mmCIF file of C-alpha atoms in Angstrom:
data_model
loop_
_atom_site.group_PDB
_atom_site.id
_atom_site.type_symbol
_atom_site.label_atom_id
_atom_site.label_comp_id
_atom_site.label_asym_id
_atom_site.label_seq_id
_atom_site.Cartn_x
_atom_site.Cartn_y
_atom_site.Cartn_z
ATOM 1 C CA MET H 1 165.870 95.680 124.663
ATOM 2 C CA HIS H 2 165.307 97.659 121.517
ATOM 3 C CA ILE H 3 165.386 95.598 118.208
ATOM 4 C CA ILE H 4 166.285 97.526 115.103
ATOM 5 C CA LYS H 5 164.167 96.527 112.163
ATOM 6 C CA ALA H 6 165.884 95.197 108.950
ATOM 7 C CA HIS H 7 165.721 97.905 106.078
ATOM 8 C CA GLU H 8 162.747 97.319 103.839
ATOM 9 C CA PRO H 9 163.420 98.614 100.258
ATOM 10 C CA SER H 10 160.684 100.573 98.692
ATOM 11 C CA VAL H 11 158.984 99.306 95.464
ATOM 12 C CA THR H 12 158.573 101.318 92.321
ATOM 13 C CA LEU H 13 155.855 100.784 89.800
ATOM 14 C CA PHE H 14 156.504 101.945 86.310
ATOM 15 C CA SER H 15 153.797 102.293 83.674
ATOM 16 C CA ARG H 16 154.071 101.789 79.856
ATOM 17 C CA ASP H 17 152.584 105.289 79.693
ATOM 18 C CA GLY H 18 155.338 106.819 82.021
ATOM 19 C CA GLU H 19 153.518 106.786 85.146
ATOM 20 C CA VAL H 20 155.438 106.091 88.229
ATOM 21 C CA ARG H 21 154.149 105.037 91.618
ATOM 22 C CA VAL H 22 156.186 104.468 94.919
ATOM 23 C CA PHE H 23 155.345 101.992 97.773
ATOM 24 C CA LYS H 24 157.163 102.057 101.018
ATOM 25 C CA SER H 25 157.800 98.180 101.116
ATOM 26 C CA HIS H 26 156.922 94.909 99.397
ATOM 27 C CA CYS H 27 154.029 94.538 101.959
ATOM 28 C CA ASP H 28 152.628 97.818 101.115
ATOM 29 C CA ALA H 29 152.737 97.267 97.601
ATOM 30 C CA LEU H 30 151.044 93.732 98.039
ATOM 31 C CA ARG H 31 148.288 95.094 100.143
ATOM 32 C CA GLN H 32 147.417 98.039 97.912
ATOM 33 C CA LEU H 33 147.536 96.439 94.624
ATOM 34 C CA GLY H 34 146.725 92.620 95.519
ATOM 35 C CA MET H 35 148.405 89.453 94.401
ATOM 36 C CA SER H 36 146.097 88.673 91.423
ATOM 37 C CA TRP H 37 146.462 92.215 89.916
ATOM 38 C CA ILE H 38 150.289 91.757 90.344
ATOM 39 C CA ARG H 39 150.047 88.182 88.604
ATOM 40 C CA GLU H 40 148.062 89.605 85.629
ATOM 41 C CA ASN H 41 149.698 92.922 84.933
ATOM 42 C CA VAL H 42 153.318 92.934 86.225
ATOM 43 C CA ALA H 43 156.210 91.190 84.321
ATOM 44 C CA ALA H 44 160.137 91.425 84.607
ATOM 45 C CA ASP H 45 160.119 93.592 81.478
ATOM 46 C CA PHE H 46 157.606 95.343 79.294
ATOM 47 C CA VAL H 47 158.307 92.823 76.508
ATOM 48 C CA GLU H 48 159.549 89.474 77.344
ATOM 49 C CA PHE H 49 160.322 86.676 75.111
ATOM 50 C CA LEU H 50 158.286 83.472 75.895
ATOM 51 C CA HIS H 51 158.931 80.732 73.312
ATOM 52 C CA VAL H 52 159.381 80.022 69.480
ATOM 53 C CA GLU H 53 156.330 78.753 67.697
ATOM 54 C CA ARG H 54 156.339 76.480 64.740
ATOM 55 C CA PHE H 55 153.644 76.686 62.229
ATOM 56 C CA LEU H 56 153.044 75.347 58.600
ATOM 57 C CA ARG H 57 153.275 77.551 55.808
ATOM 58 C CA TYR H 58 152.732 77.439 52.015
ATOM 59 C CA GLY H 59 155.677 78.318 50.087
ATOM 60 C CA PRO H 60 154.872 79.818 46.586
ATOM 61 C CA SER H 61 158.285 79.271 45.178
ATOM 62 C CA THR H 62 158.330 75.633 45.955
ATOM 63 C CA ASP H 63 154.653 74.637 45.837
ATOM 64 C CA ARG H 64 154.568 72.735 48.979
ATOM 65 C CA SER H 65 154.169 73.488 52.677
ATOM 66 C CA VAL H 66 157.100 74.735 54.766
ATOM 67 C CA TRP H 67 157.565 74.719 58.671
ATOM 68 C CA ASP H 68 158.323 78.090 59.744
ATOM 69 C CA ARG H 69 159.310 79.522 63.071
ATOM 70 C CA GLN H 70 158.316 82.762 64.847
ATOM 71 C CA PRO H 71 159.138 84.147 68.123
ATOM 72 C CA VAL H 72 156.422 84.776 70.565
ATOM 73 C CA TYR H 73 156.595 87.717 73.085
ATOM 74 C CA ARG H 74 154.454 89.061 76.056
ATOM 75 C CA SER H 75 153.994 92.577 76.515
ATOM 76 C CA ALA H 76 153.097 93.885 80.051
ATOM 77 C CA ARG H 77 151.649 97.073 81.017
ATOM 78 C CA TYR H 78 153.564 97.500 84.194
ATOM 79 C CA VAL H 79 157.116 96.545 85.594
ATOM 80 C CA MET H 80 158.427 96.770 89.280
ATOM 81 C CA ARG H 81 161.833 97.424 90.656
ATOM 82 C CA ASP H 82 163.085 98.127 94.137
ATOM 83 C CA ASP H 83 165.714 100.467 95.567
ATOM 84 C CA THR H 84 168.511 98.679 93.837
ATOM 85 C CA GLY H 85 166.850 98.251 90.470
ATOM 86 C CA ALA H 86 166.284 94.537 90.899
ATOM 87 C CA LYS H 87 163.363 93.290 88.727
ATOM 88 C CA LEU H 88 160.390 92.138 90.817
ATOM 89 C CA THR H 89 157.725 89.958 89.703
ATOM 90 C CA GLN H 90 154.873 87.622 91.239
ATOM 91 C CA GLY H 91 157.122 85.281 92.537
ATOM 92 C CA ASP H 92 158.710 87.840 94.899
ATOM 93 C CA PHE H 93 155.364 88.430 96.475
ATOM 94 C CA GLN H 94 154.527 84.847 96.812
ATOM 95 C CA LYS H 95 156.690 84.534 100.103
ATOM 96 C CA LEU H 96 154.825 87.299 101.447
ATOM 97 C CA VAL H 97 151.488 85.782 100.783
ATOM 98 C CA VAL H 98 152.460 82.557 102.417
ATOM 99 C CA ALA H 99 153.755 84.474 105.422
ATOM 100 C CA ARG H 100 150.517 86.337 105.821
ATOM 101 C CA ARG H 101 148.395 83.318 105.688
ATOM 102 C CA ARG H 102 150.716 81.836 108.501
ATOM 103 C CA SER H 103 150.432 84.668 110.635
ATOM 104 C CA ARG H 104 146.574 84.583 110.688
ATOM 105 C CA TRP H 105 146.817 81.146 112.456
ATOM 106 C CA ALA H 106 150.011 81.701 114.245
ATOM 107 C CA ARG H 107 148.398 82.761 117.582
ATOM 108 C CA TYR H 108 146.500 79.273 117.609
ATOM 109 C CA SER H 109 149.360 77.258 116.473
ATOM 110 C CA ARG H 110 152.627 78.478 118.088
ATOM 111 C CA PRO H 111 151.459 81.191 120.654
ATOM 112 C CA LEU H 112 154.945 80.805 122.742
ATOM 113 C CA ASP H 113 156.692 82.378 119.530
ATOM 114 C CA THR H 114 154.966 85.672 119.890
ATOM 115 C CA TRP H 115 154.995 85.937 123.724
ATOM 116 C CA ASN H 116 157.310 88.797 124.913
ATOM 117 C CA GLY H 117 157.634 87.592 128.554
ATOM 118 C CA GLU H 118 155.046 89.984 130.090
ATOM 119 C CA GLY H 119 151.651 88.748 131.474
ATOM 120 C CA PRO H 120 150.349 85.206 131.699
ATOM 121 C CA VAL H 121 152.060 82.477 129.812
ATOM 122 C CA PRO H 122 149.925 81.428 126.980
ATOM 123 C CA CYS H 123 148.894 77.682 126.668
ATOM 124 C CA ILE H 124 148.959 77.254 130.407
ATOM 125 C CA GLY H 125 145.710 76.296 132.053
ATOM 126 C CA ARG H 126 142.689 74.477 131.441
ATOM 127 C CA THR H 127 140.910 74.408 128.136
ATOM 128 C CA ARG H 128 137.119 75.687 128.065
ATOM 129 C CA GLY H 129 134.476 74.009 125.933
ATOM 130 C CA GLY H 130 135.434 73.088 122.544
ATOM 131 C CA HIS H 131 133.230 69.882 122.359
ATOM 132 C CA CYS H 132 129.947 69.281 120.702
ATOM 133 C CA TYR H 133 129.349 65.738 121.408
ATOM 134 C CA ARG H 134 129.119 64.097 124.935
ATOM 135 C CA ARG H 135 132.021 61.841 125.837
ATOM 136 C CA LEU H 136 130.535 58.384 126.232
ATOM 137 C CA LYS H 137 132.673 55.825 128.100
ATOM 138 C CA THR H 138 131.351 52.586 126.597
ATOM 139 C CA THR H 139 134.561 51.308 124.959
ATOM 140 C CA ASN H 140 135.052 48.772 127.769
ATOM 141 C CA GLU H 141 131.546 47.565 127.788
ATOM 142 C CA ARG H 142 131.682 47.036 123.893
ATOM 143 C CA ARG H 143 134.784 44.879 124.302
ATOM 144 C CA GLN H 144 133.345 42.829 126.917
ATOM 145 C CA ALA H 145 130.271 42.097 124.748
ATOM 146 C CA VAL H 146 132.135 40.314 122.213
ATOM 147 C CA PRO H 147 132.052 36.440 122.972
ATOM 148 C CA VAL H 148 135.034 34.594 123.194
ATOM 149 C CA ASP H 149 135.279 30.817 122.446
ATOM 150 C CA ASP H 150 132.619 28.865 124.298
ATOM 151 C CA GLU H 151 131.165 31.787 126.202
ATOM 152 C CA PRO H 152 127.449 32.243 125.703
ATOM 153 C CA ALA H 153 126.356 35.503 123.674
ATOM 154 C CA PRO H 154 125.313 38.456 125.583
ATOM 155 C CA ARG H 155 121.562 39.367 125.441
ATOM 156 C CA GLY H 156 120.275 41.442 122.440
ATOM 157 C CA LYS H 157 120.294 44.811 124.109
ATOM 158 C CA ARG H 158 123.982 44.090 125.457
ATOM 159 C CA ASN H 159 125.171 43.064 122.101
ATOM 160 C CA ALA H 160 128.177 44.997 120.811
ATOM 161 C CA ARG H 161 126.191 46.638 117.946
ATOM 162 C CA ASN H 162 123.541 48.005 120.139
ATOM 163 C CA ILE H 163 125.897 49.730 122.605
ATOM 164 C CA PRO H 164 126.403 53.310 121.766
ATOM 165 C CA SER H 165 129.473 54.862 121.207
ATOM 166 C CA SER H 166 130.730 58.389 120.823
ATOM 167 C CA TRP H 167 129.963 58.336 117.220
ATOM 168 C CA ASP H 168 126.357 57.450 118.001
ATOM 169 C CA ASP H 169 125.633 60.442 120.107
ATOM 170 C CA VAL H 170 123.087 63.255 119.371
ATOM 171 C CA PRO H 171 124.959 66.798 119.338
ATOM 172 C CA VAL H 172 124.460 68.931 122.353
ATOM 173 C CA GLY H 173 121.987 71.488 121.574
ATOM 174 C CA ALA H 174 123.246 74.101 123.896
ATOM 175 C CA TRP H 175 126.976 73.539 123.848
ATOM 176 C CA ARG H 176 127.668 77.400 123.723
ATOM 177 C CA VAL H 177 125.065 78.338 126.235
ATOM 178 C CA ARG H 178 125.594 76.573 129.636
ATOM 179 C CA ASN H 179 124.354 79.743 131.936
ATOM 180 C CA TRP H 180 121.363 79.242 134.225
ATOM 181 C CA LYS H 181 120.175 82.919 133.344
ATOM 182 C CA HIS H 182 119.580 81.580 129.741
ATOM 183 C CA TYR H 183 117.186 78.997 130.826
ATOM 184 C CA ARG H 184 115.154 81.397 133.201
ATOM 185 C CA HIS H 185 111.719 82.008 132.271
ATOM 186 C CA GLN H 186 111.471 85.234 134.107
ATOM 187 C CA GLN H 187 114.394 87.313 133.187
ATOM 188 C CA TRP H 188 113.644 89.909 136.088
ATOM 189 C CA LYS H 189 113.392 89.235 139.702
ATOM 190 C CA ALA H 190 110.402 90.504 141.781
#
């Protein structure tokens, strides 16, 4: 079955100097420019209103200070538009950044979502390795070492504090290398 991809509109970057640069899609623009560059240099319009700032000014005709208001604008060097002429800002690219971060870990978190039905089924079978500590099974013995009511306390070495648990274990030094060939002193055979 052939799946037709949805149309991805091209992105056009306009400069204040009159330069024009066209990208194939949103992903292509994000890959070539980078999110930090888009955040710092691209705005919805070349000049956009931010807020009204109040400041205290001395009025010469009244001989007293007067509150005055002045609009504050932000000027940008670049603006972006898509095929339909819609304004693009950093918020439009934020979804792609999140999706790209998810796709890096998708093969570990949800491998069945990407399986196309051919070859072996992912996540079926045994896991190999993946531990650094040995698995000590002393939980039951630690429970039995706690004295109950009138029972005598266990001897010092069998005290619950002195019985090791998984957290007390020393890391396995060769947890990646388990092959006998690694430990062989003479690597060639006569």
